CSV table of C-alpha atoms in Angstrom, one decimal:
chain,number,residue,atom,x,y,z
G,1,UNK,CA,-42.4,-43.8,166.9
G,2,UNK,CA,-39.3,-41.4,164.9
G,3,UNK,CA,-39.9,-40.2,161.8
G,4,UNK,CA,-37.3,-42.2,160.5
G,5,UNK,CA,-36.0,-45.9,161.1
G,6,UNK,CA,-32.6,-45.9,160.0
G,7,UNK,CA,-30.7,-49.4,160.6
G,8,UNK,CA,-26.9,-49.9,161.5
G,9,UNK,CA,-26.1,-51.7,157.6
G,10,UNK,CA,-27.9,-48.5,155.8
G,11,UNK,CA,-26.1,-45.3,158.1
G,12,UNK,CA,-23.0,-45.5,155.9
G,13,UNK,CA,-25.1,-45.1,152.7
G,14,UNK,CA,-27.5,-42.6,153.9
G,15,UNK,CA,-24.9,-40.6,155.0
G,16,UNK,CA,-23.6,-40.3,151.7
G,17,UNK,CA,-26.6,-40.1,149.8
G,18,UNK,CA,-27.4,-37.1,151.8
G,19,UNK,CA,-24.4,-35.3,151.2
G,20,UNK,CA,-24.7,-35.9,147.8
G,21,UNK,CA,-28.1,-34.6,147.4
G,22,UNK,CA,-27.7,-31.7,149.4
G,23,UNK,CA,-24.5,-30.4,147.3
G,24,UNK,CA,-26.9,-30.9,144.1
G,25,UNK,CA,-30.0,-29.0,145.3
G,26,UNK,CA,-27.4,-26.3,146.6
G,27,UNK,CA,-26.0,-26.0,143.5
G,28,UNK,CA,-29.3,-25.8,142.1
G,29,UNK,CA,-30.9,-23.5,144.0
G,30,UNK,CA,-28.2,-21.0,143.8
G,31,UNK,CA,-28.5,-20.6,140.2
G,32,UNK,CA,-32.9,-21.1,140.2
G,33,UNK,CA,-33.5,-17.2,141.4
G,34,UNK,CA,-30.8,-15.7,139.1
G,35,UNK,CA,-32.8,-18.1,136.1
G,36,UNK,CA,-36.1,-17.1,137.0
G,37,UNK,CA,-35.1,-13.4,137.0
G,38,UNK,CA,-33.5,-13.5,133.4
G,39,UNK,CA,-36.6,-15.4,132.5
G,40,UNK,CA,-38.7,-12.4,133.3
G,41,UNK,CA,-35.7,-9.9,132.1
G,42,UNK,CA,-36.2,-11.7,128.5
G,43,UNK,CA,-40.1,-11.4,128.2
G,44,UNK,CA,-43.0,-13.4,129.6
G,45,UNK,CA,-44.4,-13.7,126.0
G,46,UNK,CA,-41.1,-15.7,125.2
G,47,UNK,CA,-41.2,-18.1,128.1
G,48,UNK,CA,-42.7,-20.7,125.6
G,49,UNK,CA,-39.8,-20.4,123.3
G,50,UNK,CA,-37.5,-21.1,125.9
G,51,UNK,CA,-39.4,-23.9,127.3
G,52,UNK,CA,-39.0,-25.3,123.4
G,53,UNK,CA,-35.1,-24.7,123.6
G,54,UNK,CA,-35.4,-26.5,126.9
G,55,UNK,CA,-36.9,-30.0,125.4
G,56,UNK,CA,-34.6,-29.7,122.3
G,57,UNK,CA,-31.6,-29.7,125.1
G,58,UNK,CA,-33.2,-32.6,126.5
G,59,UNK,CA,-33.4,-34.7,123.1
G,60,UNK,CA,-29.9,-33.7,122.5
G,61,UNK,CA,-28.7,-34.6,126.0
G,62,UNK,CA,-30.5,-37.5,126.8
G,63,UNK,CA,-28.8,-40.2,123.9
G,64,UNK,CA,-25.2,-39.1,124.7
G,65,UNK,CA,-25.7,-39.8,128.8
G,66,UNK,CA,-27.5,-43.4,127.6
G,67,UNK,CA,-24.0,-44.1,125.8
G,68,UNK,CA,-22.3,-43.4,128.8
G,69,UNK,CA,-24.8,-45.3,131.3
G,70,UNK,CA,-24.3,-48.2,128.5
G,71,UNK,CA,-20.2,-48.3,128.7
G,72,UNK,CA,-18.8,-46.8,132.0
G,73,UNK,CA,-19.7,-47.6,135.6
G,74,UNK,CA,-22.2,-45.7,137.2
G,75,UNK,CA,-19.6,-43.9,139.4
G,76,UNK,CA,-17.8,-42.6,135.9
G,77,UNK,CA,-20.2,-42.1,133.9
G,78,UNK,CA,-22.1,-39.9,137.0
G,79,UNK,CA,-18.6,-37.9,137.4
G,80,UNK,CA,-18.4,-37.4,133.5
G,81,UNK,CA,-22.0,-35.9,134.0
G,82,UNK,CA,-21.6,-33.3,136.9
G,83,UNK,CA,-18.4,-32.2,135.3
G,84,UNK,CA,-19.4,-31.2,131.9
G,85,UNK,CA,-22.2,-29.3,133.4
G,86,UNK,CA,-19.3,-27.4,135.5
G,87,UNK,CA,-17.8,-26.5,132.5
G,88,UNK,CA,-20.7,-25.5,131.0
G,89,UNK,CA,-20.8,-23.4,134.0
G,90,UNK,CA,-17.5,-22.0,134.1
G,91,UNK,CA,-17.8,-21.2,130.5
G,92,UNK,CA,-21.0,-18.9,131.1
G,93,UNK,CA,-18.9,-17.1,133.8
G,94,UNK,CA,-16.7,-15.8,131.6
G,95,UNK,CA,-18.9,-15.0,128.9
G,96,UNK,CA,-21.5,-13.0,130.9
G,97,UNK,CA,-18.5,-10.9,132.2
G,98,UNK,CA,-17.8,-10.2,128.6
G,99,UNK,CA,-21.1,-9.5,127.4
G,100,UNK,CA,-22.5,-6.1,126.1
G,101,UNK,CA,-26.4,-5.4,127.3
G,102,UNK,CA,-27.9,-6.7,124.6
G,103,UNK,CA,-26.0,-10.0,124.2
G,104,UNK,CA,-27.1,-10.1,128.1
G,105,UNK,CA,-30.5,-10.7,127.4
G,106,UNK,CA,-29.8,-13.5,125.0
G,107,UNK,CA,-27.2,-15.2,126.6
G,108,UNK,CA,-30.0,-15.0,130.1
G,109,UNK,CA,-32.6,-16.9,127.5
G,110,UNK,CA,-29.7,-19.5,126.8
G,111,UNK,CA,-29.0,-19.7,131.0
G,112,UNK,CA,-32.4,-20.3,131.2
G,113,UNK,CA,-32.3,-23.4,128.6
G,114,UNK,CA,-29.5,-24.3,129.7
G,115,UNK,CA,-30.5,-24.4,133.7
G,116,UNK,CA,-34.0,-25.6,132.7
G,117,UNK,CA,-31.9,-28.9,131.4
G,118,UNK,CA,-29.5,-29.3,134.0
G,119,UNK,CA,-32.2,-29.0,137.0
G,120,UNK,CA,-33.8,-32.0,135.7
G,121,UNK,CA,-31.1,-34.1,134.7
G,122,UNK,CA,-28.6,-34.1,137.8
G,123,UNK,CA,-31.7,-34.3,139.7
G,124,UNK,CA,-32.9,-37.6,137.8
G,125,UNK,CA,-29.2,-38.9,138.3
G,126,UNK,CA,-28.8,-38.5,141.7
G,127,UNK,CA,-32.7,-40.2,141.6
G,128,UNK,CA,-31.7,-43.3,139.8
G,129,UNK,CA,-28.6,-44.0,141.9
G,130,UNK,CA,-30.8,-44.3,144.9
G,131,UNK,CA,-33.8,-46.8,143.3
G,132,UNK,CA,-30.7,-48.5,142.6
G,133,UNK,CA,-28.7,-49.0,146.2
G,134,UNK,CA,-32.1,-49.0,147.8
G,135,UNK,CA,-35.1,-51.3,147.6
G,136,UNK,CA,-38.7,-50.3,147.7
G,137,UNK,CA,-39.2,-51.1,151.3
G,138,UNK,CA,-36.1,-49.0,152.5
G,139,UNK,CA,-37.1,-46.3,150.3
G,140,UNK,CA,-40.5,-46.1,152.1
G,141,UNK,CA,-38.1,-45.7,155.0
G,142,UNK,CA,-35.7,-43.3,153.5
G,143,UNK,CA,-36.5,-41.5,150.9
G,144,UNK,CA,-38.3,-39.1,152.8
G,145,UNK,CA,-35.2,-38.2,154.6
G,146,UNK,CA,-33.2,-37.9,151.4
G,147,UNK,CA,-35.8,-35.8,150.4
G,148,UNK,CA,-35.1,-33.7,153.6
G,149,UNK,CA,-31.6,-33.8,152.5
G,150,UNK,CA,-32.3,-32.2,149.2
G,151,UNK,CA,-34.2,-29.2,151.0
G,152,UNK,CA,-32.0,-28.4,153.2
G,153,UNK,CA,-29.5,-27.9,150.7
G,154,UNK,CA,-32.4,-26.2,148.5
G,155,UNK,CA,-32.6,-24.0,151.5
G,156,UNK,CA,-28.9,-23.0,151.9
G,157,UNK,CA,-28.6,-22.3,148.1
G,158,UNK,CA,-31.6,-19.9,148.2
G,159,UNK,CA,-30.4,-18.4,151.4
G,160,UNK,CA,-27.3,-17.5,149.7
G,161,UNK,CA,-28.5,-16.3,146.5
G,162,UNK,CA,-31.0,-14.2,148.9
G,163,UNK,CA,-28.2,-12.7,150.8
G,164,UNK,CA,-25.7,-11.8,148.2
G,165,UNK,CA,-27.8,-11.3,145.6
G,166,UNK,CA,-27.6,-7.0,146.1
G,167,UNK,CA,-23.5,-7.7,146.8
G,168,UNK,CA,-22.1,-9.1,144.1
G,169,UNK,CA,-23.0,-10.1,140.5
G,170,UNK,CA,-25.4,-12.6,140.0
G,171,UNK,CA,-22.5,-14.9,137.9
G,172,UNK,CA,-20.2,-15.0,140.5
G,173,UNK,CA,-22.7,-16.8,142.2
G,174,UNK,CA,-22.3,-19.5,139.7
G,175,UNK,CA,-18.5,-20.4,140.8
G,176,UNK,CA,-20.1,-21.6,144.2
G,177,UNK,CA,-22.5,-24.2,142.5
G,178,UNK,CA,-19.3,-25.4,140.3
G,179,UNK,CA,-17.8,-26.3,144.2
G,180,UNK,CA,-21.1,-28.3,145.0
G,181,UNK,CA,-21.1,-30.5,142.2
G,182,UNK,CA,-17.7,-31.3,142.7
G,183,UNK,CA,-18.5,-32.5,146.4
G,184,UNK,CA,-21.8,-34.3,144.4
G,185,UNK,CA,-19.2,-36.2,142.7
G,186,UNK,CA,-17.1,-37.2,145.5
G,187,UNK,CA,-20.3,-38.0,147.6
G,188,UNK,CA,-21.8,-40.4,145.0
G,189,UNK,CA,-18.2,-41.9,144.3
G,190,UNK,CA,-18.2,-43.1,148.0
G,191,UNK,CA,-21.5,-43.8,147.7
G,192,UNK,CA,-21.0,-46.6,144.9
G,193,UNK,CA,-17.9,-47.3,146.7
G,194,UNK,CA,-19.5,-49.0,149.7
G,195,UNK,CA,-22.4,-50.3,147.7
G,196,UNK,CA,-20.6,-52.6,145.5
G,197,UNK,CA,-23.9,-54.3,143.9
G,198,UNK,CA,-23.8,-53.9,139.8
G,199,UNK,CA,-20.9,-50.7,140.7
G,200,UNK,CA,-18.4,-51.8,138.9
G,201,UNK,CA,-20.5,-53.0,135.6
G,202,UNK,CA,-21.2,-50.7,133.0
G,203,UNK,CA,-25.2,-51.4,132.6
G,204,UNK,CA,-25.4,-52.0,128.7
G,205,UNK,CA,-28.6,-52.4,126.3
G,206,UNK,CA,-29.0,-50.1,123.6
G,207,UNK,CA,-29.0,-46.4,123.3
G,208,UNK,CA,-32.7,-45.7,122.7
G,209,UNK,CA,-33.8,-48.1,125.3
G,210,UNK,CA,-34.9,-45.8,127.5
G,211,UNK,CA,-37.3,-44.9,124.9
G,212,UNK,CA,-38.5,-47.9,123.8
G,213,UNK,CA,-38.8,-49.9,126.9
G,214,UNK,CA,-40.8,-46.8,127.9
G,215,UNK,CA,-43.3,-47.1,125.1
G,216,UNK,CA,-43.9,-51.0,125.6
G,217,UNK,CA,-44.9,-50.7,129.0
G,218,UNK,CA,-48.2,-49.5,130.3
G,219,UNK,CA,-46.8,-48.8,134.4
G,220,UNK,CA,-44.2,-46.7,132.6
G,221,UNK,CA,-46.1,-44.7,130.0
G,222,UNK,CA,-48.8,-43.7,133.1
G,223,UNK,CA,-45.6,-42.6,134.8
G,224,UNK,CA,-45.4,-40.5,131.7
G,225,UNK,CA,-48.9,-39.6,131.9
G,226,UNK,CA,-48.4,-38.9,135.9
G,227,UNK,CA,-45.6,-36.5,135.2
G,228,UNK,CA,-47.2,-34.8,132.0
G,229,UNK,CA,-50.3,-33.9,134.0
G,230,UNK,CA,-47.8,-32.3,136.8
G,231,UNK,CA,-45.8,-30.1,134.6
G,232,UNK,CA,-49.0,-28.7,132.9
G,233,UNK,CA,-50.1,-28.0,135.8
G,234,UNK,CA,-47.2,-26.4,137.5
G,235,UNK,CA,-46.4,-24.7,133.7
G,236,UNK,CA,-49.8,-23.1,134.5
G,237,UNK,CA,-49.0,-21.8,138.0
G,238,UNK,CA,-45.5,-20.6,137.1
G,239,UNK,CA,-46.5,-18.1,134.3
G,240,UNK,CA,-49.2,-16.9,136.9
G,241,UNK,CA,-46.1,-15.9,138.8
G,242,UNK,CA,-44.1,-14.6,136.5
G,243,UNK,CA,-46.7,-12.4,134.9
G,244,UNK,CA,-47.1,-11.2,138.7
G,245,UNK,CA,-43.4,-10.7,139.7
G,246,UNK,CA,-43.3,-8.4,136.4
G,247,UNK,CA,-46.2,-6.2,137.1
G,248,UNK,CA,-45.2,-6.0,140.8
G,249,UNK,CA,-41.4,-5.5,141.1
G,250,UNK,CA,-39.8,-3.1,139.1
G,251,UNK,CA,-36.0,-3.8,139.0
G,252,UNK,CA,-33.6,-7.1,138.3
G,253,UNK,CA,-32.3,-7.9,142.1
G,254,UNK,CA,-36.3,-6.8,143.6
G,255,UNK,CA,-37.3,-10.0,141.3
G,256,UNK,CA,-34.5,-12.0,142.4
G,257,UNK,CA,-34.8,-11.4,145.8
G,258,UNK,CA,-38.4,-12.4,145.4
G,259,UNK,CA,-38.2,-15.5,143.5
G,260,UNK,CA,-35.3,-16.2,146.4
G,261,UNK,CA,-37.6,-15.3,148.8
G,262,UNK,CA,-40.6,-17.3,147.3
G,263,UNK,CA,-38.0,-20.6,147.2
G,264,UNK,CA,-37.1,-20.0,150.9
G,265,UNK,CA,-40.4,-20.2,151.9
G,266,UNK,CA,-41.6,-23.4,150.1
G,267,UNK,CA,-38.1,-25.0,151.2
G,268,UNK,CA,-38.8,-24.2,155.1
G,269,UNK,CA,-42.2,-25.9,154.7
G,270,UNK,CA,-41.1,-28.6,153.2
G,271,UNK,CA,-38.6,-29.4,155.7
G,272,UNK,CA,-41.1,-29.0,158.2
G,273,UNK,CA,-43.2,-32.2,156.8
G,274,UNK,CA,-40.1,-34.1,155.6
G,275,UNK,CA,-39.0,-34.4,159.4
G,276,UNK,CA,-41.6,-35.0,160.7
G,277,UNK,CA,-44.3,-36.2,158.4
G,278,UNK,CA,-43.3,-37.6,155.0
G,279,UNK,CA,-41.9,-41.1,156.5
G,280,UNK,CA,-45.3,-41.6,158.7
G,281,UNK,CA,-47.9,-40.8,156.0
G,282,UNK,CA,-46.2,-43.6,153.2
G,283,UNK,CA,-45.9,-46.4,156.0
G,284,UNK,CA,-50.2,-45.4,156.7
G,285,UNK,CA,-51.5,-44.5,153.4
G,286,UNK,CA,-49.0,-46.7,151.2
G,287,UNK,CA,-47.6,-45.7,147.9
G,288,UNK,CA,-51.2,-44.9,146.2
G,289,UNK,CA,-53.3,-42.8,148.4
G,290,UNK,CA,-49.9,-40.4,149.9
G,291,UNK,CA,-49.5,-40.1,145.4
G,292,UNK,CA,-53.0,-38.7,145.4
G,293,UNK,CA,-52.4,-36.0,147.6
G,294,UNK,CA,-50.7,-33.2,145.4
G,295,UNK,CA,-53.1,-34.2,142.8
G,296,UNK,CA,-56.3,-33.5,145.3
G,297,UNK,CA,-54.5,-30.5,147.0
G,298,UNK,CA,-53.8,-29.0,143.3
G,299,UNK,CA,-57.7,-29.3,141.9
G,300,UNK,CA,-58.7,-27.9,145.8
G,301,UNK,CA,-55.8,-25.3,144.7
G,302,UNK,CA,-56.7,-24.0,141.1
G,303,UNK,CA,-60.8,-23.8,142.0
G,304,UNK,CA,-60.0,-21.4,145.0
G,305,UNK,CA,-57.9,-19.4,142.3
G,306,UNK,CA,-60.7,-19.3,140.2
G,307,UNK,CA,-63.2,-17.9,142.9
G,308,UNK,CA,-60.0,-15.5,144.0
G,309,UNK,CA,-57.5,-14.4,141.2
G,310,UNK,CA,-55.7,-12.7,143.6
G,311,UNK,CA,-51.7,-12.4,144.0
G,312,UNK,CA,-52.3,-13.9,147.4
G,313,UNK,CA,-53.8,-16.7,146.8
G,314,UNK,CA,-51.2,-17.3,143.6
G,315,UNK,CA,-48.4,-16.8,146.2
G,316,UNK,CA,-49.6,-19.1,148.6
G,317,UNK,CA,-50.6,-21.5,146.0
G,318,UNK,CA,-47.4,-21.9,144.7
G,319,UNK,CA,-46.0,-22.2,147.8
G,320,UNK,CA,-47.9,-24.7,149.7
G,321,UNK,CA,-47.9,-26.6,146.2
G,322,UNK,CA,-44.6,-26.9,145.8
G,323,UNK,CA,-44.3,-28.1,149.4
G,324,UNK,CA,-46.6,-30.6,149.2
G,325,UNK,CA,-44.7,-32.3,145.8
G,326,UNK,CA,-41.5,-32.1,147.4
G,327,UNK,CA,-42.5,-33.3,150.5
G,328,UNK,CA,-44.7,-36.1,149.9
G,329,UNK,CA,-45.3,-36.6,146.0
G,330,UNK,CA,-41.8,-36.3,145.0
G,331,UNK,CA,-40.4,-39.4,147.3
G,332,UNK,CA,-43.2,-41.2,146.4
G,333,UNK,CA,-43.0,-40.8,142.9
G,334,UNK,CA,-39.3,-42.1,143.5
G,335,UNK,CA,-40.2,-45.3,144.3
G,336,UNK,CA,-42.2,-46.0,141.4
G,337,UNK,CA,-38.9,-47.4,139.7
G,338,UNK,CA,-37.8,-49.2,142.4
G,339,UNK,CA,-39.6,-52.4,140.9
G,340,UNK,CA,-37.9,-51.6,137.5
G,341,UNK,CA,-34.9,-53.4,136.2
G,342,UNK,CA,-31.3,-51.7,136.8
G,343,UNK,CA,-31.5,-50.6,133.0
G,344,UNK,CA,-34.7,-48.8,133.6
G,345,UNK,CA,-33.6,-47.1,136.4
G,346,UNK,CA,-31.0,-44.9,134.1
G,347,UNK,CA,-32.2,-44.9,130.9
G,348,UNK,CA,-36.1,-45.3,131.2
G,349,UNK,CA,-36.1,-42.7,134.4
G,350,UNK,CA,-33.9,-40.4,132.7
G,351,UNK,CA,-36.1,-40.6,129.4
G,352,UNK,CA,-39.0,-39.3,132.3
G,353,UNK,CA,-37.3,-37.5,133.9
G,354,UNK,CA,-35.8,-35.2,131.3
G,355,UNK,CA,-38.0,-35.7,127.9
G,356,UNK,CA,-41.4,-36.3,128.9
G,357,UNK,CA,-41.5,-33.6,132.0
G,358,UNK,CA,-40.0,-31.1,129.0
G,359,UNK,CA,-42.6,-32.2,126.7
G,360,UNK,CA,-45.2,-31.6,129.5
G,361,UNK,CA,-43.6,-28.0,130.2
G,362,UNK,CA,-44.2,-27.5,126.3
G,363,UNK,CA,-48.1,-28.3,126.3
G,364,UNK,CA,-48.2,-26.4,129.5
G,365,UNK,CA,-47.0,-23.4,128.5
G,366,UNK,CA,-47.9,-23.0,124.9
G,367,UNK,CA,-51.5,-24.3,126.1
G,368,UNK,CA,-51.1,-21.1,128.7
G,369,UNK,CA,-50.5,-19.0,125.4
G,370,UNK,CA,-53.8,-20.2,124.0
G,371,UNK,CA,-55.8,-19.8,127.0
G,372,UNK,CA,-54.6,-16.3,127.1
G,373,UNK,CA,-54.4,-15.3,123.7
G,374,UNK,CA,-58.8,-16.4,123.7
G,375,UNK,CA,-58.9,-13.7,127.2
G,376,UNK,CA,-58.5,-16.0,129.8
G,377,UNK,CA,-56.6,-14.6,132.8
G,378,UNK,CA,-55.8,-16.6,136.0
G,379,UNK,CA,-59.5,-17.6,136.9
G,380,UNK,CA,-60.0,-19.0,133.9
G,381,UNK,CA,-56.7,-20.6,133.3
G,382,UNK,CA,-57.4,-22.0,136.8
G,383,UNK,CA,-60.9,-23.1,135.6
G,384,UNK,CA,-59.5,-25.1,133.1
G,385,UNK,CA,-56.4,-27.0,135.3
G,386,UNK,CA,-59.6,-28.7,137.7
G,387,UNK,CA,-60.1,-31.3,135.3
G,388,UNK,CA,-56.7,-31.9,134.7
G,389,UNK,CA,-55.7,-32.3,138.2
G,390,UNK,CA,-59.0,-34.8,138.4
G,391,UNK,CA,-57.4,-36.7,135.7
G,392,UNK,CA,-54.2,-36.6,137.5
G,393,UNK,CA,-55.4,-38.4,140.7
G,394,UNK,CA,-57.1,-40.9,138.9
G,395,UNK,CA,-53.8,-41.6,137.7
G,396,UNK,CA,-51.9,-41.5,140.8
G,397,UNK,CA,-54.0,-44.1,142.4
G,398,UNK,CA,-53.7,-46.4,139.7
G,399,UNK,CA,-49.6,-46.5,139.4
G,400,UNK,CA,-49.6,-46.8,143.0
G,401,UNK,CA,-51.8,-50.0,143.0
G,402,UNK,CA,-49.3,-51.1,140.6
G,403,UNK,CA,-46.5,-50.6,142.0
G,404,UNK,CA,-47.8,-52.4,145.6
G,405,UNK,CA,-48.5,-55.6,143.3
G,406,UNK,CA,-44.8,-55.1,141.7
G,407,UNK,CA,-42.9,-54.7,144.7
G,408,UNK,CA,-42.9,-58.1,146.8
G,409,UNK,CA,-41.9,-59.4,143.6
G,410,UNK,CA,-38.7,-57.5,142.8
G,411,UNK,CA,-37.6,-57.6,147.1
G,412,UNK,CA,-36.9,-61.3,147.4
C-alpha cells in the first residue's frame, strides 16, 4: 500500500495546494530563527509581554480579515492578506537598516509580535482554504501530504536562514520571504481557480461570527480547549529553551544558528513520518486515537524532564515534540472543521487559530512566570504540565469521536 492515494480529479489541486503551502512555511521559517533570536536578544523575563503584544495583534487583526472573508472572494480577500503582510515586511526592512542599537532591540520585540501574529494567521488561511476544497475523507487522504508540503518548505527556509545567517544581515533575509508569499498568492489563486465550488461568492454573515458561533457550540469550544491545552504546554517547553539557548550560546548569530539548527532537525523528522507514516496511522487509528498521540507522547515527555532536567532531554523533547504535532496531530486537527459550515471554516477557524492559541500562549507563559517566580525550575515546571497533558488527551479523544459522528453527515 503507498503512503498516499492520490486520484486523477484531485492531482491538479494537490499540486497547487502544495506549492502554496510550501512558499508559506518557507516564508515562515526564514524569518522563525531571526524571531527567536531577538526574542532572547530582548530578555527572557519579557517573553510574556511580548506574548501580550502578540494576542492584542490578534484581536486587532482578526475583525478586519472577517470583513474581508464577509465581502470579497476567498481568492481576493487571501491576496489582500499575504500582501499587507509583505508590506509590513518591506517596511521593517527599511527600518531595521535605519535603526540605532537601542531602537534595535525594540523594534526586535515588535518583529517578534509582529511574526508571532503572522505565523499563525497565514498558516490558518492557507488551513481553511483546504477544509474547504477538500472533504473529510480526502483529507484523511491528503492532508498528510500537504502537511509534507509544509515541511519541506519549513525545511528549505531554515536551511537558508542556517546557511546565510553568518553572511549577510539577518533583514535581508526578510526580502526572500516577501518573494514566497507572492508565489503563496499565485498558488492559491489557481488553486480557487480550478475549484470553482463557493470561489467566486464572497462568504457573508456577520463580523463577530467567528466568535459567536464559536461560543454556541460545544465541538468548537473543546477545539478551543484542545488548542489552549497545546500552547500551554508548548509555552512551557519553549521558555525551557530559551532560558537554555541564553545560558549556553553567547553571541546573536551562535543563537540563530541554533534555533536554525534546532528547526532543521524537527523538520527532517517530520518529513520522515509525513512520507511514510502520517497517511497510514489516520486510515488505522481514525481521527480520535492518531489526536491522542501528541497528547500521550507530551505527559510521557514532561515526566522524563522531571526525573532528568537536563539540556538533553529539553533538546530532544522539543524536537521529537514538535515532530510528532506536525506530523500527525497537526493534519489531524485539520480535519476537525471539515464537518463545519463554509462560514466556520474562515471565521470560526481563524478565531482558533489566531485568538484562542494567543490566549493559550498568554496563560502559558505568564503561568511559566509564576511557576518560576515560587522556585520551580524545569522539573517542576515539568511536574506540573503531566496533568495538563492528561487533560489534553481526554480531550482529544472526545472531538475525535465527534467528529467521526459529524462526518458521514456533511459528505453526502
Amino acid at each position: 500500500m503507498t503512503p498516499f492515494e492520490v486520484r486523477p480529479h484531485e492531482r491538479r489541486a494537490l499540486g497547487w495546494s502544495l506549492l502554496y503551502v510550501f512558499a508559506v512555511l518557507s516564508a515562515y521559517y526564514v524569518l522563525r530563527p531571526i524571531r527567536d533570536e531577538m526574542g532572547v536578544h530582548g530578555g527572557v523575563e519579557n517573553l510574556p509581554w511580548l506574548f501580550t503584544g502578540t494576542l492584542l495583534g490578534m484581536l486587532a487583526i482578526n475583525p478586519l480579515f472577517a470583513a474581508l472573508v464577509r465581502r470579497m472572494p476567498r481568492e481576493r480577500f487571501i491576496a489582500w492578506s499575504y500582501r499587507f503582510f509583505a508590506g509590513n515586511l518591506a517596511l521593517f526592512l527599511i527600518v531595521f537598516h535605519l535603526a540605532d542599537p537601542a531602537q534595535d532591540v525594540w523594534l526586535g520585540r515588535a518583529f517578534f509580535i509582529w511574526l508571532s501574529v503572522f505565523n499563525l494567521f497565514v498558516v490558518s488561511v492557507f488551513w481553511a482554504l483546504m477544509v474547504d476544497v477538500f472533504d473529510a475523507e480526502q483529507g484523511k487522504r491528503l492532508f498528510g501530504f500537504l502537511a509534507a508540503g509544509a515541511t519541506v518548505g519549513a525545511i528549505a527556509g531554515s536551511t537558508l536562514t542556517a546557511s546565510l545567517v553568518h553572511q549577510v544581515a539577518p533583514t535581508n533575509l526578510f526580502i526572500a520571504s516577501i518573494l514566497l508569499l507572492e508565489v503563496a498568492v499565485f498558488a492559491a489563486r489557481k488553486l480557487s481557480f480550478r475549484n470553482q465550488t463557493g470561489a467566486q461568492n464572497p462568504i457573508g454573515g456577520g463580523v463577530l461570527a467567528g466568535i459567536s458561533h464559536t461560543l454556541r457550540s460545544p465541538y468548537l469550544l473543546g477545539v478551543c480547549l484542545f488548542i489552549v491545552l497545546f500552547t500551554v504546554t508548548s509555552t512551557f517547553l519553549y521558555f525551557q529553551q530559551a532560558t537554555i539557548a541564553r545560558d549556553y550560546f553567547a553571541d546573536r548569530g551562535s543563537r540563530t544558528a541554533f534555533f536554525a539548527q534546532v528547526d532543521l532537525l524537527v523538520n527532517v523528522l517530520t518529513l520522515a513520518v509525513q512520507l511514510f507514516f502520517t497517511a497510514h496511522i489516520l486510515r488505522k487509528l481514525g481521527v480520535a486515537l492518531t489526536l491522542g498521540i501528541l497528547p500521550l507522547f507530551t505527559l510521557l515527555g514532561f515526566a522524563a524532564l522531571a526525573a532528568a532536567p537536563v539540556i538533553a532531554v529539553v533538546v530532544a523533547f522539543q524536537v521529537l515534540r514538535r515532530a510528532a504535532n506536525f506530523a500527525l496531530a497537526r493534519p489531524t486537527r485539520e480535519l476537525l472543521f471539515t464537518v463545519l459550515s463554509r462560514e466556520d471554516k474562515y471565521k470560526a477557524k481563524s478565531f482558533i487559530d489566531t485568538v484562542v492559541y494567543r490566549a493559550g500562549d498568554q496563560v502559558g507563559s505568564w503561568s511559566y512566570l509564576l511557576l518560576s517566580s515560587f522556585g520551580l525550575g524545569i522539573a517542576g515546571v515539568a511536574v506540573a504540565a503531566v496533568p495538563l497533558s492528561a487533560a489534553w488527551l481526554a480531550i482529544s479523544l472526545w472531538l475525535g469521536r465527534r467528529q467521526a459522528k459529524m462526518a458521514p453527515a456533511e459528505q453526502f
